[in-house]
Tab-separated table of C-alpha atoms in Angstrom:
chain	number	residue	atom	x	y	z
A	22	UNK	CA	4.509	-26.605	41.008
A	23	UNK	CA	6.875	-24.413	39.078
A	24	UNK	CA	6.439	-20.681	39.197
A	25	UNK	CA	6.729	-18.657	36.049
A	26	UNK	CA	9.510	-16.124	36.360
A	27	UNK	CA	10.443	-13.136	34.277
A	28	UNK	CA	13.268	-13.720	31.830
A	29	UNK	CA	15.345	-11.172	30.001
A	30	UNK	CA	18.218	-11.041	27.595
A	31	UNK	CA	20.745	-8.266	27.428
A	32	UNK	CA	20.829	-6.121	24.305
A	33	UNK	CA	24.515	-6.882	23.727
A	34	UNK	CA	23.892	-10.647	23.860
A	35	UNK	CA	21.000	-10.321	21.433
A	36	UNK	CA	23.163	-8.281	19.042
A	37	UNK	CA	25.873	-10.944	19.171
A	38	UNK	CA	23.355	-13.708	18.418
A	39	UNK	CA	21.852	-11.822	15.498
A	40	UNK	CA	25.283	-10.914	14.117
A	41	UNK	CA	26.460	-14.521	14.357
A	42	UNK	CA	23.364	-15.713	12.528
A	43	UNK	CA	23.791	-13.093	9.801
A	44	UNK	CA	27.415	-14.130	9.365
A	45	UNK	CA	26.371	-17.771	9.091
A	46	UNK	CA	23.776	-16.960	6.427
A	47	UNK	CA	26.081	-14.700	4.393
A	48	UNK	CA	28.821	-17.314	4.563
A	49	UNK	CA	26.407	-19.936	3.239
A	50	UNK	CA	25.316	-17.620	0.431
A	51	UNK	CA	28.931	-16.937	-0.566
A	52	UNK	CA	29.771	-20.649	-0.629
A	53	UNK	CA	26.556	-21.746	-2.359
A	54	UNK	CA	25.616	-18.678	-4.373
A	55	UNK	CA	24.019	-20.447	-7.341
A	56	UNK	CA	22.005	-22.795	-5.122
A	57	UNK	CA	20.871	-19.830	-3.029
A	58	UNK	CA	19.794	-17.908	-6.156
A	59	UNK	CA	17.859	-20.923	-7.452
A	60	UNK	CA	16.147	-21.418	-4.095
A	61	UNK	CA	15.274	-17.723	-3.840
A	62	UNK	CA	13.901	-17.709	-7.395
A	63	UNK	CA	11.872	-20.855	-6.709
A	64	UNK	CA	10.352	-19.328	-3.567
A	65	UNK	CA	9.571	-16.143	-5.459
A	66	UNK	CA	7.955	-18.079	-8.316
A	67	UNK	CA	5.825	-20.060	-5.856
A	68	UNK	CA	4.669	-16.859	-4.164
A	69	UNK	CA	3.791	-15.301	-7.525
A	70	UNK	CA	1.895	-18.443	-8.586
A	71	UNK	CA	-0.050	-18.501	-5.313
A	72	UNK	CA	-1.008	-14.838	-5.717
A	73	UNK	CA	-1.974	-15.384	-9.355
A	74	UNK	CA	-4.153	-18.382	-8.454
A	75	UNK	CA	-5.918	-16.360	-5.753
A	76	UNK	CA	-6.485	-13.438	-8.108
A	77	UNK	CA	-7.883	-15.776	-10.792
A	78	UNK	CA	-10.377	-17.159	-8.275
A	79	UNK	CA	-11.444	-13.638	-7.326
A	80	UNK	CA	-11.794	-12.694	-11.007
A	81	UNK	CA	-13.908	-15.788	-11.729
A	82	UNK	CA	-16.135	-15.006	-8.755
A	83	UNK	CA	-16.578	-11.394	-9.890
A	84	UNK	CA	-17.335	-12.441	-13.474
A	85	UNK	CA	-19.930	-14.952	-12.260
A	86	UNK	CA	-21.565	-12.237	-10.178
A	87	UNK	CA	-21.641	-9.861	-13.159
A	88	UNK	CA	-23.298	-12.584	-15.234
A	89	UNK	CA	-25.908	-13.127	-12.504
A	90	UNK	CA	-26.633	-9.399	-12.298
A	91	UNK	CA	-26.931	-9.139	-16.090
A	92	UNK	CA	-29.517	-11.927	-16.047
A	93	UNK	CA	-31.454	-10.240	-13.242
A	94	UNK	CA	-31.423	-6.844	-14.952
A	95	UNK	CA	-32.527	-8.367	-18.261
A	96	UNK	CA	-35.413	-10.199	-16.578
A	97	UNK	CA	-36.474	-7.093	-14.678
A	98	UNK	CA	-36.347	-5.022	-17.870
A	99	UNK	CA	-38.372	-7.608	-19.784
A	100	UNK	CA	-40.925	-7.889	-16.976
A	101	UNK	CA	-41.234	-4.107	-16.893
A	102	UNK	CA	-41.499	-3.873	-20.691
A	103	UNK	CA	-44.215	-6.558	-20.736
A	104	UNK	CA	-46.145	-4.796	-17.989
A	105	UNK	CA	-45.529	-7.491	-15.384
A	106	UNK	CA	-43.724	-4.919	-13.212
A	107	UNK	CA	-44.694	-1.306	-12.829
A	108	UNK	CA	-42.150	1.484	-13.200
A	109	UNK	CA	-42.297	2.015	-9.446
A	110	UNK	CA	-41.389	-1.595	-8.771
Protein backbone atom coordinates (compact mmCIF):
# COMPACT_ATOMS: atom_id res chain seq x y z
CA UNK A 1 0.00 0.00 0.00
CA UNK A 2 1.19 3.44 -0.94
CA UNK A 3 0.26 6.36 1.24
CA UNK A 4 -0.86 9.58 -0.33
CA UNK A 5 1.44 12.41 0.66
CA UNK A 6 1.13 16.14 0.34
CA UNK A 7 2.98 17.64 -2.60
CA UNK A 8 3.89 21.25 -3.20
CA UNK A 9 5.69 23.34 -5.73
CA UNK A 10 7.56 26.51 -4.95
CA UNK A 11 6.23 29.75 -6.39
CA UNK A 12 9.56 30.52 -8.07
CA UNK A 13 9.59 27.13 -9.82
CA UNK A 14 6.03 27.62 -11.00
CA UNK A 15 6.89 31.08 -12.35
CA UNK A 16 9.85 29.64 -14.26
CA UNK A 17 7.67 26.90 -15.79
CA UNK A 18 4.99 29.35 -16.85
CA UNK A 19 7.55 31.80 -18.25
CA UNK A 20 9.27 29.04 -20.22
CA UNK A 21 5.95 27.93 -21.67
CA UNK A 22 5.00 31.50 -22.61
CA UNK A 23 8.36 31.95 -24.31
CA UNK A 24 7.85 28.71 -26.24
CA UNK A 25 4.40 29.81 -27.42
CA UNK A 26 5.49 33.34 -28.39
CA UNK A 27 8.48 31.92 -30.24
CA UNK A 28 6.18 29.60 -32.19
CA UNK A 29 3.85 32.48 -33.02
CA UNK A 30 6.75 34.62 -34.26
CA UNK A 31 8.07 31.81 -36.47
CA UNK A 32 4.66 30.70 -37.76
CA UNK A 33 2.62 33.90 -37.58
CA UNK A 34 0.38 33.29 -40.59
CA UNK A 35 -0.36 29.70 -39.58
CA UNK A 36 -1.13 30.86 -36.04
CA UNK A 37 -3.50 33.56 -37.35
CA UNK A 38 -5.28 31.05 -39.58
CA UNK A 39 -5.63 28.57 -36.72
CA UNK A 40 -6.91 31.27 -34.36
CA UNK A 41 -9.42 32.49 -36.96
CA UNK A 42 -10.58 28.92 -37.63
CA UNK A 43 -11.13 28.29 -33.91
CA UNK A 44 -12.99 31.57 -33.60
CA UNK A 45 -15.18 30.77 -36.61
CA UNK A 46 -16.00 27.34 -35.18
CA UNK A 47 -16.97 28.87 -31.84
CA UNK A 48 -19.18 31.44 -33.57
CA UNK A 49 -20.83 28.73 -35.69
CA UNK A 50 -21.49 26.58 -32.61
CA UNK A 51 -23.07 29.53 -30.79
CA UNK A 52 -25.14 30.44 -33.85
CA UNK A 53 -26.40 26.86 -34.22
CA UNK A 54 -27.40 26.76 -30.55
CA UNK A 55 -29.18 30.11 -30.80
CA UNK A 56 -31.05 28.96 -33.93
CA UNK A 57 -32.28 25.88 -32.06
CA UNK A 58 -33.47 28.05 -29.18
CA UNK A 59 -35.21 30.42 -31.61
CA UNK A 60 -36.95 27.52 -33.38
CA UNK A 61 -38.10 26.13 -30.04
CA UNK A 62 -39.45 29.52 -28.96
CA UNK A 63 -41.24 30.06 -32.28
CA UNK A 64 -42.84 26.61 -32.05
CA UNK A 65 -44.04 27.42 -28.55
CA UNK A 66 -45.50 30.74 -29.71
CA UNK A 67 -47.35 28.91 -32.49
CA UNK A 68 -48.73 26.41 -29.97
CA UNK A 69 -49.90 29.20 -27.66
CA UNK A 70 -51.53 31.06 -30.56
CA UNK A 71 -53.48 27.92 -31.44
CA UNK A 72 -54.56 27.45 -27.82
CA UNK A 73 -55.64 31.07 -27.43
CA UNK A 74 -57.58 30.98 -30.70
CA UNK A 75 -59.39 27.79 -29.66
CA UNK A 76 -60.18 29.18 -26.22
CA UNK A 77 -61.48 32.41 -27.77
CA UNK A 78 -63.63 30.51 -30.26
CA UNK A 79 -64.98 28.20 -27.55
CA UNK A 80 -65.81 31.23 -25.41
CA UNK A 81 -67.40 33.08 -28.33
CA UNK A 82 -69.53 30.03 -29.20
CA UNK A 83 -70.63 29.64 -25.59
CA UNK A 84 -68.75 26.39 -25.02
CA UNK A 85 -66.71 28.10 -22.28
CA UNK A 86 -68.03 30.64 -19.83
CA UNK A 87 -66.22 33.91 -19.22
CA UNK A 88 -65.14 32.59 -15.83
CA UNK A 89 -63.52 29.55 -17.39
